[in-house]
Amino acid sequence: MTRILALLLLCALPVGAYAAAAPASPAGAPQSDDDKLMFAIGEILSGSVKPFALTEPEMKLVQAGFGAGMRGKKTGIDVEAYRPKIQALLTSRTTAGMAKTKAAGKAYRDTAAAAKGATTTTSGIVMTTTKAGTGASPSAEDEVKVNYEGTLTDGTVFDSSFKRGQPATFKLNGVVPCWTEALQHMSVGGKARVVCPPELAYGDRGAPPSIPGGSTLIFQVELLDIVKAPPPAAAAPATPAMPATPATPATPAAPAAPATPATPANPQ
């Protein structure tokens, strides 16, 4: 859905347009359901243009271009000619933004690793136990039940089972590598703070629009239960082959009838 909205938005963005600015938004937060619906459309669209990292003056021009495109207003600008420049700008700013995000993540992990009680795995995960568990520890093949909250290094919450009021259950080897490894160091009933480097989370691709590419992720995790993987089913014994049916003995041939003796010739 985000990709479709992004394409629609790019169709309506003559960058650098000098069209009149779109009408100002009503003051205050939206109140009615209809207003909230329109506001939600705006928030969704914002996720499509967020990677451009627009400045305030650029934002006003984008808003003006969007308004002109929505109203079908002729601006005298060849939008099609700007598409390659739009893509080049997106690539340039995404690359710069990712470099900044990675640098901030590295600084965050270094600080977290130096904190009292923190341990760092050989792969680079920083873990701090906030409550020791007393139960078993899962293996990668197990299914686990957890409560968790995930944030970016700036504190932005991108996912939370606590807020949903419903623990999550999943196969441990079916999630990001950071979780697969980190939860095997926990015990049921335990809680931990897990700091994941980007290469063990969503990498350079990120998980737009909530998680930018190159993001270090921080999880507060509570391991509630383990559903052990079932033992492999025993192979069924091979069915013995049926003995071959003995061949029916051949019926002996009847003895040949004796030849009839020749009639002797009459004596002369």
Short mmCIF file of C-alpha atoms in Angstrom, two decimals:
data_model
loop_
_atom_site.label_atom_id
_atom_site.label_comp_id
_atom_site.label_asym_id
_atom_site.label_seq_id
_atom_site.Cartn_x
_atom_site.Cartn_y
_atom_site.Cartn_z
CA MET A 1 0.00 0.00 0.00
CA THR A 2 2.82 2.41 0.87
CA ARG A 3 4.45 1.83 -2.51
CA ILE A 4 1.19 2.62 -4.32
CA LEU A 5 0.74 5.79 -2.31
CA ALA A 6 4.33 6.76 -3.02
CA LEU A 7 3.79 6.38 -6.75
CA LEU A 8 0.60 8.42 -6.57
CA LEU A 9 2.39 11.07 -4.59
CA LEU A 10 5.32 11.27 -7.00
CA CYS A 11 2.85 11.75 -9.84
CA ALA A 12 1.61 14.87 -8.07
CA LEU A 13 4.98 16.32 -7.05
CA PRO A 14 6.40 18.85 -9.53
CA VAL A 15 9.45 19.59 -7.36
CA GLY A 16 10.19 23.27 -7.27
CA ALA A 17 6.67 24.21 -8.31
CA TYR A 18 5.69 27.80 -7.80
CA ALA A 19 2.00 27.05 -7.47
CA ALA A 20 0.07 28.71 -4.70
CA ALA A 21 0.34 27.01 -1.34
CA ALA A 22 -2.40 24.58 -0.40
CA PRO A 23 -5.04 25.86 2.02
CA ALA A 24 -3.93 25.80 5.63
CA SER A 25 -5.06 22.91 7.79
CA PRO A 26 -7.80 23.60 10.32
CA ALA A 27 -6.46 24.65 13.68
CA GLY A 28 -6.23 22.03 16.39
CA ALA A 29 -6.38 18.25 16.26
CA PRO A 30 -9.06 16.57 14.13
CA GLN A 31 -12.22 15.86 16.09
CA SER A 32 -14.77 14.06 13.92
CA ASP A 33 -14.24 10.62 12.42
CA ASP A 34 -14.23 12.13 8.92
CA ASP A 35 -11.54 14.62 9.92
CA LYS A 36 -9.49 11.84 11.50
CA LEU A 37 -9.81 9.80 8.33
CA MET A 38 -8.41 12.66 6.25
CA PHE A 39 -5.68 13.23 8.82
CA ALA A 40 -4.74 9.54 8.66
CA ILE A 41 -4.37 9.79 4.87
CA GLY A 42 -1.91 12.62 5.44
CA GLU A 43 0.09 10.61 7.96
CA ILE A 44 0.30 7.67 5.59
CA LEU A 45 1.47 9.90 2.75
CA SER A 46 4.09 11.45 5.03
CA GLY A 47 5.74 8.05 5.34
CA SER A 48 6.26 8.04 1.57
CA VAL A 49 8.11 11.36 1.51
CA LYS A 50 9.90 11.09 4.85
CA PRO A 51 13.03 9.53 3.25
CA PHE A 52 13.55 12.80 1.33
CA ALA A 53 14.36 14.51 4.67
CA LEU A 54 12.76 17.74 3.48
CA THR A 55 13.60 21.10 5.00
CA GLU A 56 10.77 23.45 5.96
CA PRO A 57 11.07 25.54 2.75
CA GLU A 58 11.15 22.33 0.68
CA MET A 59 8.12 21.03 2.55
CA LYS A 60 6.12 24.12 1.56
CA LEU A 61 7.03 23.64 -2.10
CA VAL A 62 6.05 19.97 -1.93
CA GLN A 63 2.72 20.90 -0.34
CA ALA A 64 2.15 23.44 -3.08
CA GLY A 65 2.98 20.89 -5.78
CA PHE A 66 0.71 18.33 -4.16
CA GLY A 67 -2.15 20.81 -4.02
CA ALA A 68 -1.63 21.79 -7.65
CA GLY A 69 -1.58 18.15 -8.73
CA MET A 70 -4.72 17.31 -6.78
CA ARG A 71 -6.60 20.27 -8.30
CA GLY A 72 -5.25 19.61 -11.80
CA LYS A 73 -3.78 23.10 -11.89
CA LYS A 74 -1.45 23.87 -14.81
CA THR A 75 1.93 25.06 -13.53
CA GLY A 76 3.96 25.08 -16.73
CA ILE A 77 6.40 22.59 -15.21
CA ASP A 78 7.20 19.35 -17.05
CA VAL A 79 6.73 16.85 -14.21
CA GLU A 80 7.96 13.91 -16.28
CA ALA A 81 11.30 15.62 -16.85
CA TYR A 82 11.81 15.77 -13.09
CA ARG A 83 11.29 12.07 -12.37
CA PRO A 84 15.00 11.12 -12.79
CA LYS A 85 15.96 14.04 -10.55
CA ILE A 86 13.42 12.96 -7.95
CA GLN A 87 14.90 9.46 -7.90
CA ALA A 88 18.46 10.83 -7.71
CA LEU A 89 17.48 13.11 -4.83
CA LEU A 90 15.82 10.21 -3.00
CA THR A 91 18.90 8.02 -3.44
CA SER A 92 21.26 10.75 -2.29
CA ARG A 93 19.28 11.68 0.81
CA THR A 94 18.51 8.08 1.73
CA THR A 95 22.23 7.24 1.58
CA ALA A 96 23.13 10.27 3.69
CA GLY A 97 20.35 9.53 6.15
CA MET A 98 21.44 5.90 6.50
CA ALA A 99 25.05 6.93 7.21
CA LYS A 100 23.81 9.26 9.94
CA THR A 101 21.52 6.55 11.37
CA LYS A 102 24.37 4.02 11.45
CA ALA A 103 26.70 6.46 13.19
CA ALA A 104 24.09 7.22 15.83
CA GLY A 105 23.46 3.50 16.30
CA LYS A 106 27.15 2.74 16.74
CA ALA A 107 27.47 5.45 19.38
CA TYR A 108 24.37 4.11 21.15
CA ARG A 109 25.69 0.53 21.20
CA ASP A 110 29.08 1.64 22.51
CA THR A 111 27.41 3.49 25.37
CA ALA A 112 25.10 0.56 26.10
CA ALA A 113 27.99 -1.92 26.09
CA ALA A 114 29.89 0.16 28.62
CA ALA A 115 26.97 0.29 31.06
CA LYS A 116 27.05 -1.74 34.27
CA GLY A 117 25.70 -5.27 33.87
CA ALA A 118 25.79 -5.26 30.08
CA THR A 119 27.30 -8.11 28.08
CA THR A 120 28.15 -8.14 24.39
CA THR A 121 27.94 -11.30 22.31
CA THR A 122 30.56 -12.10 19.67
CA SER A 123 28.06 -11.06 17.00
CA GLY A 124 27.65 -7.59 18.57
CA ILE A 125 24.36 -7.88 20.47
CA VAL A 126 24.36 -5.91 23.74
CA MET A 127 22.25 -7.55 26.45
CA THR A 128 21.37 -6.41 29.95
CA THR A 129 19.36 -8.70 32.21
CA THR A 130 16.78 -6.68 34.13
CA LYS A 131 15.17 -9.71 35.79
CA ALA A 132 16.70 -13.17 35.99
CA GLY A 133 14.48 -16.00 34.87
CA THR A 134 14.16 -19.31 36.66
CA GLY A 135 12.84 -21.51 33.86
CA ALA A 136 14.36 -23.22 30.86
CA SER A 137 16.10 -21.52 27.95
CA PRO A 138 14.76 -21.99 24.42
CA SER A 139 16.57 -23.44 21.44
CA ALA A 140 16.38 -21.94 17.97
CA GLU A 141 13.81 -24.57 16.95
CA ASP A 142 11.41 -23.78 19.80
CA GLU A 143 8.35 -21.58 19.72
CA VAL A 144 8.38 -18.81 22.33
CA LYS A 145 5.79 -16.60 23.94
CA VAL A 146 7.00 -13.10 24.76
CA ASN A 147 6.01 -9.57 25.65
CA TYR A 148 8.20 -6.89 24.11
CA GLU A 149 8.61 -3.29 23.06
CA GLY A 150 10.89 -2.12 20.25
CA THR A 151 12.31 1.39 19.94
CA LEU A 152 14.75 3.31 17.78
CA THR A 153 17.79 4.97 19.33
CA ASP A 154 15.82 8.24 19.66
CA GLY A 155 13.18 6.48 21.77
CA THR A 156 10.53 6.20 19.03
CA VAL A 157 8.40 3.10 19.68
CA PHE A 158 7.84 1.14 16.44
CA ASP A 159 6.18 -1.97 17.91
CA SER A 160 4.86 -3.08 21.28
CA SER A 161 2.96 -6.16 22.41
CA PHE A 162 2.48 -4.39 25.76
CA LYS A 163 0.43 -1.67 24.07
CA ARG A 164 -1.57 -4.24 22.15
CA GLY A 165 -2.25 -6.09 25.39
CA GLN A 166 -1.44 -9.39 23.71
CA PRO A 167 1.82 -11.39 23.98
CA ALA A 168 3.41 -12.57 20.73
CA THR A 169 4.11 -16.21 19.90
CA PHE A 170 6.50 -17.24 17.14
CA LYS A 171 9.19 -19.72 16.08
CA LEU A 172 12.53 -18.45 17.32
CA ASN A 173 14.30 -19.29 14.08
CA GLY A 174 11.66 -17.39 12.09
CA VAL A 175 12.50 -13.86 13.30
CA VAL A 176 15.45 -11.47 12.90
CA PRO A 177 18.84 -13.04 13.80
CA CYS A 178 19.24 -10.78 16.84
CA TRP A 179 16.14 -12.29 18.46
CA THR A 180 17.05 -15.84 17.50
CA GLU A 181 20.38 -15.48 19.27
CA ALA A 182 19.46 -13.22 22.21
CA LEU A 183 16.46 -15.20 23.49
CA GLN A 184 18.56 -18.35 23.73
CA HIS A 185 20.52 -16.50 26.44
CA MET A 186 17.32 -15.90 28.44
CA SER A 187 15.28 -18.13 30.75
CA VAL A 188 11.52 -18.30 31.15
CA GLY A 189 10.36 -15.59 33.54
CA GLY A 190 13.32 -13.40 32.70
CA LYS A 191 13.43 -9.88 31.31
CA ALA A 192 16.22 -8.27 29.31
CA ARG A 193 17.14 -5.19 27.34
CA VAL A 194 18.48 -6.24 23.95
CA VAL A 195 20.33 -3.83 21.65
CA CYS A 196 20.51 -5.14 18.08
CA PRO A 197 23.04 -3.93 15.50
CA PRO A 198 21.42 -3.29 12.10
CA GLU A 199 23.08 -6.24 10.38
CA LEU A 200 21.29 -8.57 12.83
CA ALA A 201 17.97 -6.73 12.50
CA TYR A 202 16.60 -5.23 9.28
CA GLY A 203 19.91 -4.16 7.73
CA ASP A 204 20.18 -1.43 5.13
CA ARG A 205 16.67 -2.06 3.79
CA GLY A 206 15.03 -1.27 7.15
CA ALA A 207 11.28 -1.83 7.54
CA PRO A 208 9.73 1.37 6.12
CA PRO A 209 8.13 3.54 7.20
CA SER A 210 8.68 2.70 10.87
CA ILE A 211 12.30 1.53 10.80
CA PRO A 212 14.82 3.44 8.64
CA GLY A 213 17.56 1.50 6.89
CA GLY A 214 20.68 0.93 9.01
CA SER A 215 18.82 1.27 12.31
CA THR A 216 20.07 -0.06 15.63
CA LEU A 217 17.04 -1.43 17.49
CA ILE A 218 16.39 -1.66 21.23
CA PHE A 219 14.00 -4.24 22.66
CA GLN A 220 12.63 -4.71 26.15
CA VAL A 221 11.83 -8.43 26.19
CA GLU A 222 10.02 -10.65 28.70
CA LEU A 223 10.21 -14.39 27.99
CA LEU A 224 6.90 -15.85 29.16
CA ASP A 225 6.97 -19.44 27.94
CA ILE A 226 8.53 -21.99 25.61
CA VAL A 227 6.72 -24.45 23.41
CA LYS A 228 9.28 -27.15 22.87
CA ALA A 229 9.73 -28.44 19.36
CA PRO A 230 8.19 -31.93 19.06
CA PRO A 231 10.67 -34.79 18.76
CA PRO A 232 11.09 -36.11 15.25
CA ALA A 233 8.60 -38.84 14.47
CA ALA A 234 10.04 -42.35 14.58
CA ALA A 235 10.31 -43.94 11.19
CA ALA A 236 7.68 -46.62 10.65
CA PRO A 237 9.17 -50.13 10.40
CA ALA A 238 9.35 -51.41 6.89
CA THR A 239 6.55 -53.84 5.98
CA PRO A 240 8.08 -57.28 5.34
CA ALA A 241 7.67 -58.50 1.82
CA MET A 242 5.05 -61.17 1.29
CA PRO A 243 6.55 -64.64 0.61
CA ALA A 244 6.38 -65.64 -2.96
CA THR A 245 3.53 -68.05 -3.80
CA PRO A 246 5.05 -71.46 -4.57
CA ALA A 247 4.68 -72.44 -8.16
CA THR A 248 1.94 -75.04 -8.87
CA PRO A 249 3.68 -78.31 -9.77
CA ALA A 250 3.22 -79.26 -13.39
CA THR A 251 0.72 -82.06 -14.05
CA PRO A 252 2.69 -85.11 -15.22
CA ALA A 253 2.07 -86.00 -18.84
CA ALA A 254 -0.03 -89.10 -19.50
CA PRO A 255 2.05 -92.10 -20.72
CA ALA A 256 1.99 -92.51 -24.42
CA ALA A 257 -0.25 -95.32 -25.68
CA PRO A 258 1.77 -98.38 -26.91
CA ALA A 259 2.08 -98.61 -30.65
CA THR A 260 -0.29 -101.13 -32.33
CA PRO A 261 1.80 -104.10 -33.61
CA ALA A 262 1.90 -104.49 -37.36
CA THR A 263 -0.38 -107.22 -38.79
CA PRO A 264 1.81 -110.11 -39.95
CA ALA A 265 1.79 -110.82 -43.65
CA ASN A 266 -0.19 -113.86 -44.82
CA PRO A 267 2.10 -116.87 -45.32
CA GLN A 268 2.61 -117.87 -48.94
#
